[in-house]
Amino acid sequence: MPRKSPIEKVRNVGIAAHVDAGKTTVTERVLYYTDKTYKIGEVDEGAAEMDWMELERERGITITAAATTVSWRGRRINIIDTPGHVDFTVEVERSLRVLDGVVVALCAVGCVEPQSETVWRQADRYNVPRIVFVNKMDRVGADFFAAVRELREKLAANAIPVQLPIGSEDTFVGVTDLVTMTPYIFDADTLGKNYDPISLYSLREERRAEIMAWRKKLLEAVAEVDEAAMEAYLEGRELGTEDLTAAIRRATLSYALVPVLCGSALRNIGIQLLIDAVVDYLPSPVDVPPVIGQRPGKRETDLRRAADDEPFSALAFKIMSDPYVGRLTFVRVYSGSARAGATTFNANTGKKEKLARLLEMHANDRDDVGAVYAGDIAAVVGLKNTFTGDTLCDEKYPIVLERIRFPEPVVSVAIEPRTKADEDNLNDALAKLAEEDPTFKVRYDEATGQTIISGMGELHLDILTKRMTREFGVAASVGPPQVAYKETVAAVGRGEGKFVKPAGAKGQYGHVCLEIRPHPQGDFLFENRLPGGALEKEYVAAAERGVRGALEAGVQAGFPVTGVAVALYDGSSHPVESTPIAFEIAAQQAFRLAMQRAQPELLEPYGMIEVVTPEVYVGDVINDLNGRRSEVVGMERRADAQIIRAVCPIAETFGYATGLRSITQGRATYSLEFLRYDKVPKNIADQVLRRTRGFVPEF
């Protein structure tokens, strides 16, 4: 089966932004104007094509990233619509890992909001070229130039408008393309399908002067970062439309420039020009550098070019349970091709997998395809032992691609089945949800006999527990939320562990001495300080395994341990009775003792909270934040509101939405983003330890 489009005509793009910036509304218009759908699906009416999940339509938010494919100007565009809420940032993370370009949507009123900054950092991490679409230009308080200014100031982006709005707020009717120097007016009667060019001279003189000034700024900005444009600029030549477009494209692909567009998705203005910009400025798979991976079990690296004649390689970036076809694995193909029914190799597990069916997805609808090629994004049915971040490849040319990094969960709740009959179903549902979402963790607390689930926030866990009921038919009771505390040490401590046990004809013997110290540069570091040959390698490895196992439960209240360096500095073995398991147990004993002597401390997650409130409530909001152990770190005015930013313990934010509504009469909004782990004040730590273990240890 031949590929549908040449690889240079493929675009893999995502649409990402802060919550409520209009990402899904933009995507719905893209589907309509590219004739993928015959009518526009509205988010507020619960009819959006891309928000296919029942909970998404009820709440009017995107919960899970959804993929689709459209055609425009002979190009095949694979689109992933991502969530905006910080609780579902995992969906943005794994999407940006496999995309070649991204459209960052900004609200023309809110401009650069907290999750916009997070998305930008994620795109920076994976070197993803981007364009910006300033949406909601029809809203009261819309300010296109404020959005451009904040892109430069807050995100250090070399943002340059390639369009200007015609009008603003209720007078917003179209956009002027600074590349072609053409104003376009969008026809409301045809839902924006008709957008007619008008003469530049039909605009007011002051408006024309503004357009000419920004055109000059555009040419200067491009000349600063593109050699061909600089040459033309110095010679006094005006770049033609094709040459200027090509220069902007080169600058975008090299991260030297960020084109900024504008429009209103809700009023159907500017979307077709946005799709044009995706085609003109964002890369095809052949425009990005070859993907780099490691040979399994070796330090050597390999490259895979985006070409069909290269060995097959693909990255699994998302798992989804489908009630009709079962387990779906979303993959991005980086090189080569594979046919439905073929066998491939999982380089992470060393196991073969069968590509039973290959699917092209449109939200939760799917079409079978006979093969996938370099640059494709598709779903696979039949993969049993492949998980998020695994690499599928040709067994003759194995390669392990860079895995996806996920944040640690910060909020936990206890969950239990309501009836005995629900017990097995609950475990099955939890396993499937954890498989889908790497930021959702499940553990069993032996001390309390409870099953504990952890996630990125209250909303995250609320959505997952509701999915258990609706999708898996499980009735469960959920306890109040608790933050995911961690333990660390503040000093250096040493401990000795010796495990000696007779076991029939052959006993067990292991003996290690460990030193633990703070390690603020990372979660954990293990060092072998033994003189050469003091212990066999297998016993050193066993001691490290024992320490890693002990990290799962600290000495204060059983919370995971982080930010520590552990050194093995002494130990002994028996020529007959030593075994690896004995050294694991001895290392666990030594670790616990060393940690008790190293001033153990409790850590809690802190977040950056941003409150947008009318001026009259600023004092009340700040007083309330102070009462929640928060530190106000900044304030700024935006239109007729004040923005308050504070660092706040996440434990103090439970129920904050209700409290904020109460003190501002429902007129304020807030967002919260995880920031870091930090030390818990002693009085709070004592309360936590009494609550979790019933005592406060004396060390």
XYZ file of C-alpha atoms in Angstrom:
699
model
C 0.000 0.000 0.000
C 1.635 3.298 -1.055
C 1.837 6.211 1.372
C -0.951 8.778 1.062
C 1.325 11.830 0.904
C 5.032 12.393 0.227
C 6.821 12.790 3.535
C 7.800 16.387 2.794
C 4.079 17.212 2.588
C 3.298 15.807 6.055
C 2.883 18.027 9.111
C 2.705 16.648 12.650
C 1.448 19.476 14.851
C -0.183 19.948 18.216
C -2.418 22.688 19.557
C -1.545 23.577 23.134
C -2.280 26.382 25.581
C -3.543 27.434 28.982
C -6.964 26.124 29.964
C -9.849 28.012 28.298
C -7.657 29.673 25.661
C -9.771 28.021 22.955
C -7.585 25.148 21.702
C -10.444 22.758 21.043
C -12.567 25.505 19.463
C -9.663 26.217 17.101
C -9.369 22.506 16.257
C -13.108 22.225 15.588
C -12.867 25.072 13.046
C -9.859 23.418 11.411
C -11.918 20.234 10.981
C -14.785 22.219 9.454
C -12.744 24.309 7.014
C -10.736 21.289 5.833
C -14.019 19.409 5.194
C -13.229 16.778 7.811
C -16.604 17.535 9.396
C -19.752 18.981 7.871
C -20.708 21.135 10.846
C -18.906 22.991 13.615
C -18.859 21.252 16.987
C -19.136 23.707 19.876
C -17.399 23.033 23.203
C -20.025 24.929 25.232
C -22.777 22.765 23.745
C -20.923 19.526 24.529
C -20.725 18.735 20.809
C -17.002 19.090 20.091
C -15.669 16.292 17.900
C -12.288 16.203 19.639
C -13.761 16.196 23.157
C -15.264 12.763 22.631
C -15.182 11.562 26.244
C -18.458 11.966 28.136
C -16.729 13.733 31.041
C -15.076 16.192 28.625
C -18.418 17.181 27.141
C -20.045 17.541 30.553
C -17.305 19.772 31.956
C -16.379 21.632 28.766
C -12.661 20.857 29.153
C -10.205 18.633 27.320
C -9.014 15.737 29.474
C -7.129 13.502 27.074
C -5.135 14.361 23.953
C -7.051 13.455 20.787
C -5.566 12.883 17.335
C -6.991 13.497 13.886
C -5.788 13.966 10.301
C -6.853 16.644 7.800
C -5.795 17.752 4.308
C -5.029 21.328 3.258
C -3.333 22.645 0.131
C -2.154 19.143 -0.760
C -0.609 18.607 2.678
C -1.506 15.899 5.159
C -1.708 17.410 8.642
C -1.752 15.134 11.698
C -3.161 17.159 14.601
C -3.138 16.435 18.323
C -5.483 18.560 20.444
C -4.041 18.650 23.978
C -5.571 19.548 27.377
C -4.908 22.929 28.942
C -5.445 22.087 32.611
C -2.218 21.558 34.550
C -3.554 18.308 36.055
C -3.380 16.743 32.584
C 0.004 18.126 31.570
C 1.192 14.552 30.921
C -0.880 14.623 27.726
C 0.989 17.707 26.528
C 4.352 16.250 27.528
C 4.020 13.054 25.559
C 2.412 14.802 22.606
C 5.231 17.334 22.275
C 7.747 14.482 22.490
C 6.491 13.089 19.160
C 5.351 16.227 17.317
C 7.385 18.249 14.822
C 5.657 21.581 15.444
C 3.125 23.197 17.755
C 0.543 25.964 17.599
C 0.476 27.747 20.960
C -2.903 29.418 21.458
C -3.096 32.482 23.701
C -6.184 34.272 24.955
C -6.067 37.892 23.759
C -7.230 38.995 27.205
C -5.219 36.671 29.481
C -2.151 36.704 27.186
C 0.668 34.511 28.600
C -0.921 32.557 31.461
C 0.719 29.958 33.753
C 0.038 26.886 31.641
C 1.168 28.812 28.561
C 4.574 29.095 30.244
C 4.563 25.371 31.047
C 3.724 24.450 27.458
C 6.486 26.749 26.224
C 9.067 25.094 28.500
C 7.933 21.662 27.327
C 8.334 22.730 23.698
C 11.792 24.104 24.543
C 12.766 20.777 26.126
C 11.993 18.858 22.945
C 13.156 21.628 20.548
C 9.764 21.933 18.874
C 9.334 24.876 16.458
C 6.175 26.840 17.164
C 3.835 29.545 15.958
C 1.470 31.518 18.185
C -2.219 32.145 17.556
C -3.687 34.957 19.658
C -7.286 33.812 19.970
C -10.425 35.540 21.293
C -9.708 38.893 19.651
C -13.454 39.567 19.883
C -13.501 39.561 23.700
C -13.761 42.700 25.796
C -10.245 43.678 26.849
C -8.534 41.885 23.941
C -5.043 43.275 23.311
C -2.990 41.684 20.525
C 0.092 43.793 21.131
C 0.053 43.039 24.868
C 0.176 39.335 23.959
C 3.195 39.932 21.693
C 4.876 41.965 24.435
C 4.325 39.222 27.038
C 5.698 36.577 24.674
C 8.921 38.560 24.549
C 9.085 39.504 28.227
C 7.801 36.359 29.953
C 8.947 33.688 27.529
C 12.008 35.395 26.026
C 10.612 34.552 22.593
C 11.647 36.474 19.487
C 7.970 36.946 18.678
C 7.061 38.944 15.581
C 3.555 39.502 14.187
C 2.944 38.181 10.687
C -0.659 39.371 10.940
C -2.443 42.335 12.489
C -6.087 42.440 13.651
C -8.676 44.541 11.844
C -10.658 45.999 14.702
C -10.858 44.658 18.245
C -13.465 43.369 20.684
C -16.933 43.707 19.096
C -15.479 45.477 16.035
C -13.059 42.660 15.203
C -13.860 41.512 11.651
C -10.659 40.228 10.066
C -6.874 40.238 9.838
C -4.187 41.794 7.688
C -1.483 39.450 6.395
C 1.828 41.300 6.657
C 3.568 38.851 4.308
C 1.216 39.401 1.369
C 0.109 42.848 2.620
C -3.501 41.777 2.169
C -6.381 42.539 4.558
C -9.080 39.841 4.814
C -12.645 40.277 6.035
C -14.391 37.089 7.201
C -18.038 36.584 6.296
C -20.186 35.769 9.341
C -23.090 34.536 7.172
C -20.985 31.652 5.781
C -19.472 30.847 9.208
C -16.186 32.294 8.031
C -15.836 29.972 5.033
C -15.731 33.008 2.777
C -12.947 35.438 3.588
C -12.489 38.120 1.003
C -9.375 40.214 0.400
C -9.937 43.957 0.394
C -7.774 46.816 -0.781
C -5.204 48.072 1.681
C -6.277 51.565 0.691
C -9.831 50.942 1.872
C -8.502 51.125 5.441
C -8.094 54.384 7.335
C -4.813 56.237 6.849
C -3.646 55.736 10.436
C -4.391 52.036 10.106
C -2.338 51.828 6.899
C 0.542 53.611 8.620
C 0.450 51.074 11.457
C 0.483 48.188 8.953
C 3.472 49.658 7.100
C 5.345 50.150 10.376
C 4.816 46.531 11.424
C 5.721 45.311 7.940
C 9.049 47.101 8.333
C 9.548 45.501 11.770
C 8.826 42.082 10.260
C 11.401 42.572 7.494
C 14.002 43.788 9.985
C 13.339 40.880 12.362
C 13.695 38.335 9.552
C 16.842 40.033 8.225
C 18.469 39.786 11.670
C 18.169 35.983 11.737
C 18.262 34.941 8.064
C 21.271 35.427 5.814
C 19.360 35.653 2.514
C 16.915 38.175 3.995
C 19.806 40.196 5.422
C 21.484 40.346 2.009
C 18.292 41.633 0.382
C 17.755 44.136 3.192
C 21.271 45.573 2.886
C 20.879 45.863 -0.896
C 17.596 47.694 -0.426
C 15.600 44.979 -2.184
C 12.079 44.138 -1.006
C 11.618 40.400 -0.551
C 8.804 38.907 -2.611
C 6.021 36.935 -0.935
C 7.580 33.519 -1.674
C 11.062 34.580 -0.554
C 9.757 36.185 2.633
C 7.644 33.119 3.444
C 10.683 30.894 2.902
C 12.820 33.132 5.131
C 10.218 33.104 7.938
C 10.034 29.320 7.623
C 13.820 28.938 7.959
C 13.859 31.237 10.994
C 10.969 29.337 12.616
C 12.608 25.957 12.069
C 15.854 27.208 13.607
C 13.967 28.565 16.676
C 15.219 32.077 15.809
C 11.737 33.505 15.261
C 8.188 32.890 16.470
C 5.494 34.079 14.023
C 2.418 35.488 15.763
C -1.055 35.335 14.191
C -4.460 36.398 15.472
C -8.144 35.616 15.155
C -11.297 34.475 16.906
C -12.126 30.789 16.616
C -15.569 31.278 18.158
C -16.463 33.930 15.565
C -14.789 31.958 12.751
C -12.117 34.536 11.960
C -8.547 33.753 10.971
C -8.545 29.936 11.062
C -7.847 29.299 7.363
C -4.860 31.651 7.529
C -3.665 29.752 10.610
C -3.761 26.478 8.642
C -1.832 28.210 5.882
C 0.791 29.183 8.463
C 1.039 25.567 9.668
C 1.789 24.521 6.077
C 4.121 27.446 5.361
C 6.116 27.761 8.597
C 6.063 24.497 10.571
C 8.334 21.574 9.626
C 7.718 18.325 7.830
C 9.406 15.211 9.287
C 12.360 15.692 6.900
C 12.932 19.247 8.171
C 13.780 18.148 11.717
C 17.095 16.506 12.695
C 17.314 12.686 12.555
C 16.143 11.022 15.748
C 18.926 9.756 18.029
C 18.768 6.508 19.992
C 20.980 4.018 21.772
C 21.766 0.475 20.848
C 20.165 -1.762 23.495
C 22.573 -2.522 26.317
C 25.348 -0.422 24.763
C 26.598 3.150 24.934
C 26.812 3.616 21.172
C 24.190 5.861 19.591
C 22.465 5.487 16.241
C 20.588 7.883 13.984
C 17.342 7.263 12.128
C 16.483 9.557 9.227
C 12.852 10.283 8.395
C 12.798 8.064 5.306
C 10.842 5.003 4.243
C 13.984 3.094 3.227
C 15.514 3.336 6.720
C 15.100 0.496 9.288
C 11.726 0.711 11.033
C 11.604 2.643 14.326
C 8.624 4.047 16.224
C 7.937 5.393 19.697
C 4.856 4.366 21.700
C 3.651 7.571 23.356
C 0.127 6.812 24.564
C -1.974 3.837 25.687
C -5.770 3.914 25.537
C -8.426 1.346 26.419
C -11.086 1.182 23.713
C -14.344 -0.644 24.559
C -14.604 -2.009 20.995
C -11.086 -2.908 19.876
C -9.360 -3.269 23.251
C -5.919 -1.874 24.010
C -4.774 0.863 21.615
C -1.131 1.943 21.460
C -0.446 5.286 19.770
C 2.893 5.410 17.965
C 4.942 7.970 16.070
C 6.875 6.365 13.221
C 10.302 7.961 12.887
C 11.803 5.826 10.124
C 10.986 2.946 7.791
C 7.574 1.384 7.335
C 5.507 -1.506 8.699
C 2.461 -3.360 7.448
C -0.583 -4.511 9.385
C -0.079 -8.072 10.597
C 3.714 -7.774 10.665
C 5.889 -8.618 13.656
C 8.070 -5.953 15.226
C 10.570 -5.837 18.085
C 10.259 -3.979 21.402
C 13.808 -2.826 22.108
C 13.004 -1.955 25.745
C 11.629 -5.367 26.724
C 13.456 -7.511 24.170
C 10.164 -9.110 23.099
C 8.504 -9.449 19.730
C 5.116 -7.831 19.176
C 2.517 -8.259 16.441
C 0.986 -5.245 14.715
C -2.429 -6.903 14.416
C -4.198 -3.773 13.103
C -3.057 -0.277 12.182
C -5.539 2.560 12.631
C -5.822 6.196 11.629
C -7.618 7.988 14.461
C -10.164 10.796 14.443
C -10.801 11.419 18.166
C -12.311 8.037 19.159
C -13.298 7.039 15.599
C -10.863 4.961 13.597
C -10.127 3.744 10.078
C -7.976 0.734 9.247
C -4.848 1.399 7.210
C -2.683 -1.223 5.558
C 0.687 0.244 6.517
C 2.434 3.077 8.343
C 5.405 5.063 7.074
C 8.053 7.453 8.355
C 6.373 10.558 9.767
C 3.024 8.876 10.461
C 1.100 8.973 13.733
C -1.170 5.957 14.119
C -2.729 3.598 16.637
C -1.875 -0.094 16.873
C -4.045 -2.962 18.053
C -2.371 -6.128 19.292
C 0.593 -4.879 21.330
C 0.472 -6.700 24.676
C 3.785 -5.805 26.319
C 4.439 -2.320 24.955
C 4.005 0.671 27.242
C 4.377 4.447 27.083
C 7.922 5.353 26.077
C 8.847 1.974 24.554
C 10.579 1.762 21.180
C 9.355 -0.549 18.402
C 11.916 -1.325 15.733
C 13.381 -3.770 13.250
C 14.916 -6.657 15.219
C 17.937 -6.675 12.901
C 18.597 -2.990 13.633
C 17.565 -2.483 17.273
C 17.466 1.018 18.740
C 16.099 2.556 21.949
C 14.751 6.082 21.488
C 14.711 8.649 24.269
C 11.932 7.921 26.740
C 9.359 10.495 27.807
C 9.866 12.259 31.135
C 6.844 12.523 33.411
C 6.319 14.539 36.600
C 5.763 12.801 39.912
C 2.216 12.813 41.366
C 1.584 15.268 44.206
C -1.891 14.393 45.536
C -3.116 11.068 46.931
C -6.403 9.556 48.110
C -7.362 6.223 49.610
C -9.785 4.144 47.551
C -11.676 0.965 48.336
C -14.409 -1.077 46.629
C -17.897 -0.658 47.998
C -18.667 -4.356 47.745
C -16.651 -7.551 47.674
C -17.774 -8.109 44.083
C -16.146 -4.808 43.056
C -12.726 -5.757 44.443
C -11.371 -7.586 41.400
C -12.964 -5.076 39.024
C -11.352 -2.205 40.950
C -7.878 -3.717 40.672
C -8.395 -4.302 36.956
C -9.634 -0.733 36.401
C -6.742 0.768 38.377
C -4.231 -1.273 36.377
C -5.682 -0.104 33.058
C -5.828 3.549 34.116
C -2.236 3.423 35.399
C -1.206 1.890 32.079
C -2.832 4.778 30.213
C -1.550 7.565 32.462
C 2.071 7.459 33.709
C 1.341 10.216 36.270
C -1.312 8.046 37.945
C 0.245 5.755 40.566
C -1.278 2.960 42.621
C 0.233 1.440 45.767
C -0.867 -0.658 48.699
C -0.181 0.731 52.182
C 0.603 -2.274 54.364
C 0.371 -0.242 57.570
C -3.234 0.832 56.965
C -4.361 -1.907 54.576
C -5.525 0.739 52.113
C -5.066 1.127 48.379
C -3.616 4.591 47.697
C -3.929 6.297 44.322
C -1.855 9.360 43.448
C -2.130 11.942 40.688
C -1.386 15.503 39.644
C -4.254 17.198 41.465
C -7.788 16.984 42.820
C -9.352 17.305 39.362
C -7.066 14.591 37.961
C -8.084 12.073 40.631
C -11.737 13.104 40.467
C -11.820 12.466 36.711
C -10.093 9.088 37.079
C -12.426 7.875 39.814
C -15.453 8.899 37.747
C -13.997 7.060 34.740
C -13.767 3.930 36.890
C -17.485 4.098 37.519
C -18.583 5.001 33.984
C -16.138 3.051 31.836
C -15.354 0.072 34.050
C -18.547 -0.178 36.105
C -16.696 -0.115 39.431
C -18.338 1.299 42.560
C -15.649 2.669 44.892
C -15.390 4.920 47.925
C -12.732 7.632 47.882
C -11.200 9.275 50.937
C -10.249 12.941 51.305
C -7.215 14.088 49.276
C -3.758 13.993 50.837
C -0.566 15.420 49.390
C 2.242 13.084 48.381
C 4.820 13.803 51.066
C 8.438 12.685 50.711
C 11.322 12.234 53.120
C 14.936 13.376 52.917
C 17.891 14.050 55.225
C 19.493 17.276 56.421
C 22.849 15.895 57.640
C 25.298 13.032 57.187
C 24.599 9.711 58.892
C 26.171 6.272 58.943
C 24.654 2.856 59.522
C 25.834 -0.728 59.646
C 23.702 -3.683 58.586
C 24.525 -7.316 59.158
C 22.282 -10.180 58.165
C 23.319 -13.555 59.577
C 20.881 -16.410 59.464
C 21.401 -20.182 59.611
C 19.538 -21.896 56.794
C 20.059 -25.609 57.002
C 23.352 -26.802 55.614
C 24.108 -23.348 54.189
C 23.515 -20.115 56.074
C 22.988 -16.511 54.952
C 25.559 -13.778 55.501
C 25.682 -10.175 54.373
C 27.411 -7.173 55.932
C 27.485 -3.575 54.681
C 28.243 -0.112 56.041
C 26.544 2.872 54.417
C 26.827 6.638 54.624
C 23.903 8.873 53.644
C 24.034 12.593 52.932
C 21.846 15.272 51.290
C 21.901 15.282 47.484
C 19.995 18.383 46.297
C 21.121 17.859 42.677
C 18.918 14.803 42.162
C 16.578 12.218 43.609
C 19.170 9.529 44.394
C 22.840 8.724 43.914
C 24.594 5.468 44.838
C 28.375 5.442 45.232
C 30.766 2.526 45.730
C 33.661 3.706 47.925
C 34.985 0.249 48.734
C 38.634 -0.442 48.004
C 39.050 -2.621 44.922
C 38.055 -6.245 45.478
C 36.646 -5.719 48.999
C 33.309 -7.192 47.876
C 32.329 -9.097 44.777
C 30.436 -7.106 42.145
C 27.254 -9.121 42.601
C 27.184 -8.215 46.315
C 27.727 -4.513 45.566
C 24.875 -4.659 43.048
C 22.702 -6.460 45.619
C 23.456 -3.755 48.200
C 22.369 -1.081 45.714
C 19.138 -2.974 45.041
C 18.521 -3.130 48.777
C 19.014 0.627 49.127
C 16.717 1.352 46.189
C 14.067 -0.861 47.750
C 14.413 0.959 51.077
C 13.885 4.309 49.318
C 10.227 3.395 48.803
C 9.476 3.828 52.514
C 11.335 6.290 54.735
C 11.921 6.026 58.472
C 9.517 8.744 59.626
C 6.148 7.757 58.208
C 6.764 5.450 55.292
C 6.935 8.177 52.624
C 9.315 7.747 49.659
C 12.847 9.080 50.163
C 14.361 11.610 47.747
C 17.354 13.937 47.483
C 19.891 11.586 49.090
C 23.316 10.210 48.147
C 24.239 6.839 49.627
C 27.825 5.566 49.725
C 28.864 1.959 50.387
C 32.149 2.424 52.285
C 32.684 -0.895 54.077
C 31.434 -4.464 54.240
C 32.424 -8.080 54.444
C 31.423 -11.421 52.982
C 31.644 -15.089 53.919
C 33.334 -17.415 51.433
C 30.486 -19.941 51.689
C 27.389 -18.396 53.221
C 27.153 -14.971 51.522
C 24.293 -14.513 49.051
C 22.934 -11.504 47.128
C 19.655 -11.594 49.057
C 21.560 -11.382 52.349
C 23.332 -8.231 51.125
C 20.006 -6.705 50.011
C 18.561 -7.197 53.499
C 21.741 -5.947 55.197
C 21.729 -2.832 53.003
C 18.117 -2.090 53.909
C 18.985 -2.359 57.606
C 22.016 -0.099 57.205
C 20.047 2.456 55.170
C 17.293 2.804 57.770
C 19.810 3.205 60.587
C 21.899 5.739 58.639
C 18.819 7.759 57.759
C 17.699 7.898 61.403
C 21.082 9.400 62.252
C 21.031 11.950 59.418
C 18.267 14.256 60.695
C 15.366 13.001 58.552
C 13.005 15.688 57.292
C 9.581 15.718 55.714
C 9.062 17.373 52.316
C 5.804 18.572 50.797
C 4.903 19.763 47.294
C 4.570 23.490 46.655
C 2.809 25.079 43.720
C 2.695 28.471 42.023
C -0.836 29.774 42.390
C -2.070 32.633 40.200
C -5.253 34.417 41.194
C -7.013 36.856 38.856
C -9.326 39.026 40.920
C -11.112 42.392 40.737
C -9.187 45.149 42.534
C -11.714 45.396 45.367
C -10.950 41.869 46.612
C -7.137 42.016 46.505
C -6.737 42.475 50.263
C -9.101 39.613 51.106
C -7.399 37.280 48.630
C -3.920 38.058 49.996
C -5.074 37.595 53.597
C -6.578 34.253 52.667
C -3.373 33.176 50.909
C -1.290 34.198 53.920
C -3.524 32.019 56.071
C -2.692 29.118 53.784
C 1.071 29.392 54.437
C 1.599 31.100 51.101
C 4.217 33.639 50.067
C 3.058 36.302 47.623
C 5.854 36.721 45.065
C 4.328 39.150 42.606
C 1.376 41.257 41.503
C 0.496 42.952 38.243
C -2.453 44.725 36.714
C -4.212 43.295 33.679
C -7.070 45.344 32.232
C -9.467 45.926 35.161
C -8.144 43.043 37.316
C -5.163 42.289 39.523
C -3.049 39.162 39.147
C -1.613 37.797 42.384
C 1.107 35.149 42.236
C 2.073 33.175 45.315
C 4.034 30.079 46.256
C 1.660 27.865 48.215
C 1.824 24.399 49.816
C -0.453 22.168 47.755
C -1.861 20.733 50.989
C -3.391 24.163 51.662
C -5.119 24.394 48.273
C -7.688 21.639 48.770
C -11.097 23.259 48.521
C -9.558 26.594 47.497
C -11.996 27.036 44.620
C -14.914 27.172 47.072
C -13.092 29.547 49.421
C -12.101 31.894 46.600
C -15.654 32.015 45.269
C -16.885 32.899 48.755
C -14.548 35.841 49.368
C -14.846 37.303 45.836
C -18.536 36.601 45.174
C -17.504 34.217 42.407
C -15.670 36.915 40.424
C -12.083 35.614 40.801
C -10.386 32.679 39.106
C -7.166 30.845 39.838
C -4.746 28.316 38.416
C -2.195 26.151 40.202
C 0.997 24.593 38.842
C 3.381 22.274 40.693
C 6.641 24.056 41.488
C 8.923 22.044 43.782
C 9.246 19.990 46.960
C 10.334 21.866 50.084
C 10.749 21.309 53.827
C 7.599 21.027 55.956
C 7.556 23.351 59.009
C 8.054 21.345 62.225
C 4.594 22.006 63.676
C 2.952 20.865 60.428
C 5.326 17.895 60.143
C 4.376 16.755 63.642
C 0.674 16.862 62.706
C 1.320 14.872 59.531
C 3.345 12.225 61.361
C 0.724 11.823 64.102
C -1.996 11.493 61.481
C -0.128 8.976 59.331
C 1.555 6.821 61.920
C 0.103 7.827 65.265
C 3.425 8.992 66.725
C 6.237 11.490 66.368
C 9.617 9.691 66.314
C 12.448 11.085 68.414
C 15.748 11.071 66.533
